[in-house]
Amino acid sequence: CNIATSNVQSILFKAVPILTSNLADTTVCAGSTLTFMANCKNGDLLWSDRSSGSLISIQPTETRDLYVSCGSSCVTLKDSVTIAVLSGIEKPIITADKAAFCYGDSVVIQATNCEGTIQWSNGETGNSLEFLAETNTQFSAICITEECQSPASDTLQITVSPQLLPGS
């Protein structure tokens, strides 16, 4: 018997890409920075803004969708996130009744232009902050609402004259 043999054929199996990401719909305030991560195994990673790294940081100014795709010559996988952007809030304005104080004076600083909670740079909260003048110091504040956090206020410099001791 004569056994016939066909020509040898090579078959190349390409791996299907695998996409993993931390994308989740989110709501942020204007000016916030968001960082997203995606990984693409067996393919090329591409974000909707044309960047290609596994990490992307964005500061959206309006509501938008962000896409990431992981593709090979056979299959392209996609994931997306909707980013809702709330209008930001303005920074608070902080003032003191004067800029220079004697050692031991009572200092009161006030914050205005905030419809939420004021948080001072020293961690305290409230629309005013009262303390004894002992050293030169600086303060700033942010305004926090249920939805957003403002940028930091301008820095307020408190200057304190040195303590006078007997015989000085």
Coordinates of N, CA and C in Angstrom, one line a residue:
C1 N 0.8 -1.2 0.0 CA 0.0 0.0 0.0 C 0.9 1.2 0.0
N2 N 0.4 2.2 -0.7 CA 1.1 3.5 -0.8 C 0.4 4.5 0.2
I3 N 1.0 5.0 1.2 CA 0.4 5.9 2.1 C 0.8 7.3 1.6
A4 N -0.3 8.1 1.3 CA -0.1 9.5 0.9 C 0.1 10.4 2.1
T5 N 1.0 11.3 2.0 CA 1.2 12.3 3.1 C 1.0 13.7 2.5
S6 N 0.2 14.5 3.3 CA 0.0 15.9 2.8 C 1.2 16.8 3.2
N7 N 1.2 18.0 2.6 CA 2.2 19.0 3.0 C 2.0 19.4 4.5
V8 N 3.1 19.7 5.1 CA 3.0 20.2 6.5 C 2.5 21.6 6.6
Q9 N 1.6 21.9 7.4 CA 1.0 23.2 7.6 C 1.3 23.7 9.0
S10 N 1.8 24.9 9.1 CA 2.0 25.5 10.4 C 0.8 26.4 10.8
I11 N 0.4 26.2 12.0 CA -0.7 27.0 12.6 C -0.1 27.8 13.8
L12 N -0.4 29.1 13.8 CA 0.1 30.0 14.8 C -1.1 30.4 15.7
F13 N -1.1 30.0 16.9 CA -2.2 30.4 17.8 C -1.7 31.6 18.6
K14 N -2.5 32.7 18.5 CA -2.1 33.9 19.2 C -2.9 34.0 20.5
A15 N -2.3 34.4 21.5 CA -2.9 34.5 22.8 C -4.0 35.7 22.8
V16 N -5.1 35.4 23.4 CA -6.1 36.4 23.5 C -5.7 37.4 24.6
P17 N -5.8 38.7 24.4 CA -5.3 39.7 25.4 C -6.2 39.6 26.7
I18 N -5.5 40.0 27.8 CA -6.2 40.1 29.1 C -6.1 41.5 29.6
L19 N -7.2 42.1 29.9 CA -7.3 43.5 30.4 C -7.7 43.5 31.8
T20 N -6.9 44.1 32.7 CA -7.3 44.4 34.1 C -7.2 45.9 34.3
S21 N -8.1 46.4 35.1 CA -8.1 47.9 35.4 C -8.7 48.2 36.7
N22 N -8.5 49.4 37.2 CA -9.2 49.8 38.4 C -10.3 50.8 38.1
L23 N -10.8 50.8 36.9 CA -11.7 51.8 36.5 C -13.1 51.6 37.2
A24 N -13.6 52.7 37.8 CA -14.9 52.7 38.4 C -15.5 54.1 38.2
D25 N -16.8 54.2 37.9 CA -17.5 55.5 37.8 C -17.2 56.3 39.0
T26 N -17.0 57.6 38.8 CA -16.7 58.4 40.0 C -17.2 59.8 39.8
T27 N -17.4 60.6 40.9 CA -17.7 62.0 40.8 C -16.6 62.7 41.6
V28 N -16.1 63.8 40.9 CA -15.1 64.6 41.5 C -15.4 66.1 41.4
C29 N -14.6 66.8 42.1 CA -14.7 68.3 42.0 C -13.7 68.8 40.9
A30 N -14.1 69.8 40.2 CA -13.2 70.4 39.2 C -11.8 70.7 39.9
G31 N -10.8 70.4 39.2 CA -9.4 70.6 39.7 C -8.8 69.4 40.4
S32 N -9.7 68.4 40.7 CA -9.1 67.2 41.3 C -8.3 66.4 40.4
T33 N -7.3 65.7 40.9 CA -6.5 64.8 40.1 C -6.9 63.3 40.3
L34 N -7.1 62.6 39.3 CA -7.5 61.2 39.3 C -6.4 60.4 38.7
T35 N -6.1 59.2 39.3 CA -5.1 58.3 38.7 C -5.8 57.0 38.5
F36 N -5.7 56.5 37.3 CA -6.2 55.2 36.9 C -5.1 54.3 36.4
M37 N -5.3 53.0 36.6 CA -4.3 52.0 36.2 C -5.0 50.9 35.4
A38 N -4.3 50.4 34.4 CA -4.7 49.3 33.6 C -3.5 48.5 33.2
N39 N -3.7 47.2 33.0 CA -2.7 46.3 32.6 C -3.2 45.5 31.4
C40 N -2.4 45.3 30.4 CA -2.7 44.5 29.2 C -1.7 43.4 29.0
K41 N -2.2 42.2 29.2 CA -1.3 41.0 28.9 C -1.6 40.5 27.5
N42 N -0.6 40.3 26.8 CA -0.7 39.8 25.4 C -1.3 40.7 24.4
G43 N -1.0 42.0 24.6 CA -1.6 43.0 23.7 C -1.0 44.4 24.0
D44 N -1.5 45.4 23.3 CA -1.1 46.8 23.5 C -2.1 47.6 24.2
L45 N -1.7 48.4 25.1 CA -2.6 49.2 26.0 C -2.7 50.6 25.4
L46 N -3.9 51.1 25.2 CA -4.1 52.5 24.7 C -5.3 53.1 25.4
W47 N -5.1 54.4 25.9 CA -6.1 55.1 26.6 C -6.8 56.0 25.6
S48 N -8.0 56.5 25.9 CA -8.8 57.4 24.9 C -8.1 58.7 24.7
D49 N -7.2 59.1 25.5 CA -6.4 60.4 25.3 C -5.1 60.1 24.5
R50 N -5.0 58.9 24.0 CA -3.8 58.4 23.2 C -2.6 58.1 24.0
S51 N -2.6 58.1 25.3 CA -1.5 57.7 26.1 C -1.4 56.2 26.1
S52 N -0.3 55.6 26.5 CA -0.1 54.2 26.4 C 0.4 53.6 27.6
G53 N 0.8 54.3 28.7 CA 1.3 53.7 29.9 C 0.3 53.0 30.7
S54 N 0.7 52.3 31.7 CA -0.3 51.5 32.5 C -0.9 52.5 33.6
L55 N -0.3 53.6 33.9 CA -0.9 54.6 34.8 C -1.2 55.9 34.0
I56 N -2.3 56.5 34.4 CA -2.7 57.7 33.8 C -3.3 58.6 34.9
S57 N -2.8 59.9 34.9 CA -3.3 60.9 35.9 C -4.0 62.0 35.1
I58 N -5.2 62.3 35.4 CA -5.9 63.4 34.7 C -6.5 64.4 35.7
Q59 N -6.8 65.6 35.2 CA -7.5 66.6 35.9 C -8.7 67.0 35.1
P60 N -9.8 66.3 35.1 CA -10.9 66.6 34.3 C -11.6 67.9 34.7
T61 N -12.0 68.7 33.7 CA -12.7 69.9 33.9 C -14.2 69.9 33.6
E62 N -14.6 68.8 32.9 CA -16.0 68.6 32.6 C -16.3 67.1 32.6
T63 N -17.5 66.7 32.8 CA -17.9 65.3 32.8 C -17.5 64.7 31.5
R64 N -17.0 63.5 31.6 CA -16.5 62.8 30.4 C -16.3 61.3 30.6
D65 N -16.2 60.5 29.6 CA -15.9 59.1 29.7 C -14.4 58.9 29.3
L66 N -13.8 58.0 30.0 CA -12.4 57.6 29.8 C -12.4 56.2 29.4
Y67 N -11.7 55.8 28.3 CA -11.7 54.5 27.8 C -10.2 54.0 27.8
V68 N -10.1 52.7 28.0 CA -8.8 52.0 27.8 C -9.1 50.8 27.0
S69 N -8.2 50.5 26.1 CA -8.3 49.3 25.3 C -7.0 48.5 25.3
C70 N -7.2 47.2 25.2 CA -6.1 46.2 25.2 C -6.3 45.4 24.0
G71 N -5.4 45.5 23.0 CA -5.7 44.8 21.7 C -4.5 44.1 21.2
S72 N -4.9 43.0 20.4 CA -3.9 42.3 19.6 C -4.5 42.2 18.2
S73 N -3.8 41.5 17.4 CA -4.3 41.4 16.0 C -5.6 40.6 15.9
C74 N -6.0 39.9 16.9 CA -7.2 39.1 16.9 C -8.4 39.7 17.6
V75 N -8.1 40.3 18.8 CA -9.2 40.7 19.7 C -8.8 42.0 20.3
T76 N -9.8 42.9 20.5 CA -9.5 44.2 21.3 C -10.6 44.2 22.4
L77 N -10.1 44.3 23.7 CA -10.9 44.4 24.8 C -11.0 45.9 25.3
K78 N -12.1 46.4 25.8 CA -12.2 47.7 26.3 C -12.8 47.8 27.6
D79 N -12.4 48.8 28.4 CA -13.1 49.1 29.7 C -13.2 50.7 29.7
S80 N -14.2 51.1 30.4 CA -14.4 52.6 30.4 C -14.9 53.0 31.8
V81 N -14.8 54.3 32.1 CA -15.3 54.9 33.3 C -16.0 56.2 32.9
T82 N -17.0 56.6 33.6 CA -17.6 57.9 33.5 C -17.2 58.7 34.7
I83 N -16.6 59.9 34.4 CA -16.2 60.8 35.4 C -17.1 62.0 35.4
A84 N -17.9 62.2 36.4 CA -18.8 63.3 36.6 C -18.0 64.4 37.3
V85 N -18.0 65.6 36.8 CA -17.2 66.7 37.4 C -18.1 67.7 37.9
L86 N -18.0 68.0 39.2 CA -18.8 69.1 39.9 C -18.0 70.3 39.8
S87 N -18.7 71.5 39.7 CA -18.0 72.7 39.7 C -17.3 72.9 41.0
G88 N -16.1 73.4 41.0 CA -15.3 73.5 42.2 C -15.8 74.7 43.0
I89 N -15.2 74.8 44.2 CA -15.6 75.9 45.1 C -14.3 76.8 45.3
E90 N -14.6 78.0 45.5 CA -13.5 79.0 45.6 C -12.8 78.8 47.0
K91 N -11.5 79.3 47.0 CA -10.7 79.2 48.2 C -11.3 80.2 49.2
P92 N -11.2 79.9 50.5 CA -11.6 80.8 51.5 C -10.7 82.0 51.6
I93 N -11.2 83.1 52.2 CA -10.4 84.3 52.4 C -10.1 84.4 53.9
I94 N -8.9 84.4 54.3 CA -8.6 84.5 55.8 C -7.9 85.8 56.1
T95 N -8.3 86.4 57.3 CA -7.8 87.7 57.7 C -7.6 87.7 59.2
A96 N -6.8 88.6 59.7 CA -6.6 88.8 61.1 C -6.8 90.3 61.3
D97 N -7.1 90.7 62.6 CA -7.4 92.1 62.8 C -6.1 93.0 62.6
K98 N -5.0 92.4 62.7 CA -3.7 93.1 62.4 C -2.7 92.0 62.0
A99 N -1.5 92.5 61.5 CA -0.5 91.5 61.0 C 0.6 91.3 62.0
A100 N 0.8 92.3 62.9 CA 1.9 92.2 63.9 C 1.4 92.2 65.3
F101 N 1.9 91.3 66.1 CA 1.4 91.2 67.5 C 2.5 91.2 68.5
C102 N 2.3 91.6 69.7 CA 3.2 91.5 70.8 C 3.1 90.1 71.4
Y103 N 4.2 89.6 71.9 CA 4.2 88.3 72.6 C 3.1 88.3 73.6
G104 N 2.3 87.2 73.6 CA 1.2 87.0 74.5 C -0.1 87.6 74.1
D105 N -0.2 88.4 73.1 CA -1.4 89.0 72.6 C -2.4 87.8 72.2
S106 N -3.6 88.1 72.2 CA -4.6 87.2 71.7 C -4.8 87.4 70.2
V107 N -4.7 86.4 69.4 CA -4.8 86.5 68.0 C -6.1 85.8 67.6
V108 N -6.9 86.5 66.8 CA -8.1 85.9 66.2 C -8.0 86.0 64.7
I109 N -8.1 84.9 64.0 CA -8.1 85.0 62.5 C -9.5 84.4 62.1
Q110 N -10.0 85.0 61.0 CA -11.3 84.7 60.5 C -11.2 84.1 59.1
A111 N -12.1 83.2 58.7 CA -12.2 82.8 57.4 C -13.6 83.1 56.8
T112 N -13.7 83.6 55.6 CA -14.9 83.9 55.0 C -14.9 83.2 53.6
N113 N -16.0 83.3 52.9 CA -16.2 82.8 51.5 C -16.2 81.3 51.5
C114 N -16.9 80.7 52.5 CA -17.1 79.3 52.6 C -18.5 78.9 53.0
E115 N -19.2 78.1 52.3 CA -20.5 77.6 52.6 C -20.4 76.2 53.3
G116 N -19.2 75.8 53.7 CA -19.0 74.5 54.3 C -18.3 74.6 55.6
T117 N -17.4 73.7 55.8 CA -16.6 73.7 57.0 C -15.2 74.2 56.7
I118 N -14.7 75.1 57.5 CA -13.3 75.5 57.3 C -12.4 74.6 58.1
Q119 N -11.3 74.1 57.4 CA -10.2 73.4 58.1 C -8.9 74.2 57.9
W120 N -8.3 74.5 59.1 CA -7.1 75.3 59.1 C -5.9 74.4 58.9
S121 N -4.8 75.0 58.5 CA -3.6 74.3 58.3 C -3.0 73.6 59.5
N122 N -3.5 73.9 60.7 CA -3.0 73.3 61.9 C -4.0 72.1 62.3
G123 N -5.0 71.8 61.4 CA -5.9 70.7 61.7 C -7.2 71.1 62.4
E124 N -7.3 72.3 63.0 CA -8.5 72.7 63.6 C -9.6 73.1 62.6
T125 N -10.8 73.1 63.1 CA -11.9 73.5 62.2 C -12.7 74.6 62.8
G126 N -13.5 75.3 62.0 CA -14.3 76.4 62.4 C -14.0 77.7 61.7
N127 N -14.9 78.6 61.7 CA -14.8 79.9 60.9 C -13.7 80.8 61.5
S128 N -13.4 80.6 62.8 CA -12.4 81.5 63.4 C -11.4 80.6 64.2
L129 N -10.3 81.2 64.4 CA -9.2 80.5 65.2 C -8.6 81.5 66.1
E130 N -8.5 81.1 67.4 CA -8.0 82.0 68.4 C -6.8 81.4 69.1
F131 N -5.8 82.1 69.3 CA -4.6 81.6 70.0 C -3.7 82.7 70.5
L132 N -2.8 82.4 71.4 CA -1.9 83.4 72.0 C -0.7 83.5 71.0
A133 N -0.3 84.8 70.8 CA 0.9 85.1 70.0 C 2.1 84.7 70.7
E134 N 2.9 83.7 70.3 CA 4.1 83.3 70.9 C 5.3 83.2 69.9
T135 N 5.0 82.8 68.7 CA 6.0 82.8 67.7 C 5.5 83.2 66.3
N136 N 6.3 83.6 65.4 CA 5.9 83.9 64.1 C 5.3 82.6 63.5
T137 N 4.2 82.7 62.8 CA 3.6 81.5 62.2 C 2.8 81.9 61.0
Q138 N 2.4 80.9 60.2 CA 1.6 81.0 59.0 C 0.4 80.1 59.1
F139 N -0.7 80.6 58.5 CA -1.9 79.8 58.5 C -2.5 79.9 57.1
S140 N -3.1 78.8 56.7 CA -4.0 78.8 55.5 C -5.2 77.9 55.9
A141 N -6.2 77.9 55.0 CA -7.4 77.2 55.3 C -8.0 76.6 54.0
I142 N -8.8 75.6 54.1 CA -9.5 75.1 53.0 C -11.0 75.0 53.4
C143 N -11.9 75.0 52.4 CA -13.3 74.9 52.6 C -13.7 73.5 52.2
I144 N -14.4 72.8 53.0 CA -14.9 71.5 52.7 C -16.4 71.4 52.8
T145 N -17.0 71.0 51.6 CA -18.5 70.8 51.6 C -18.7 69.3 51.4
E146 N -20.0 68.9 51.4 CA -20.3 67.5 51.2 C -19.7 67.0 49.8
E147 N -19.7 67.8 48.8 CA -19.3 67.4 47.5 C -17.8 67.7 47.2
C148 N -17.3 68.8 47.7 CA -16.0 69.3 47.2 C -15.1 69.8 48.3
Q149 N -13.8 70.0 48.0 CA -12.9 70.7 48.8 C -12.2 71.8 48.0
S150 N -12.1 73.0 48.6 CA -11.5 74.1 47.8 C -10.0 74.0 47.8
P151 N -9.4 74.8 46.9 CA -8.0 74.9 47.0 C -7.6 75.7 48.3
A152 N -6.4 75.6 48.7 CA -6.0 76.3 50.0 C -6.1 77.8 49.8
S153 N -6.4 78.5 50.8 CA -6.4 80.0 50.8 C -5.0 80.5 50.7
D154 N -4.9 81.8 50.5 CA -3.6 82.5 50.5 C -3.1 82.3 51.9
T155 N -1.8 82.3 52.1 CA -1.2 82.1 53.4 C -1.2 83.5 54.2
L156 N -1.6 83.4 55.4 CA -1.6 84.5 56.3 C -0.4 84.4 57.2
Q157 N 0.4 85.4 57.2 CA 1.6 85.5 58.1 C 1.3 86.2 59.3
I158 N 1.5 85.6 60.5 CA 1.4 86.3 61.8 C 2.8 86.5 62.3
T159 N 3.1 87.8 62.6 CA 4.4 88.2 63.1 C 4.3 88.6 64.5
V160 N 5.1 88.0 65.4 CA 5.1 88.2 66.8 C 6.4 88.9 67.3
S161 N 6.3 90.0 68.0 CA 7.5 90.6 68.6 C 8.0 89.7 69.7
P162 N 9.3 89.7 69.9 CA 9.9 88.8 70.9 C 9.4 89.3 72.3
Q163 N 9.4 88.3 73.2 CA 9.0 88.5 74.6 C 10.0 89.4 75.3
L164 N 9.5 90.4 75.9 CA 10.4 91.3 76.7 C 10.5 90.8 78.1
L165 N 11.8 90.6 78.5 CA 12.0 90.1 79.9 C 12.6 91.3 80.7
P166 N 12.5 91.3 82.0 CA 13.1 92.3 82.8 C 14.5 92.5 82.5
G167 N 15.0 93.7 82.4 CA 16.4 94.0 82.1 C 16.7 93.9 80.6
S168 N 15.7 93.7 79.8 CA 15.9 93.6 78.3 C 16.0 95.0 77.8

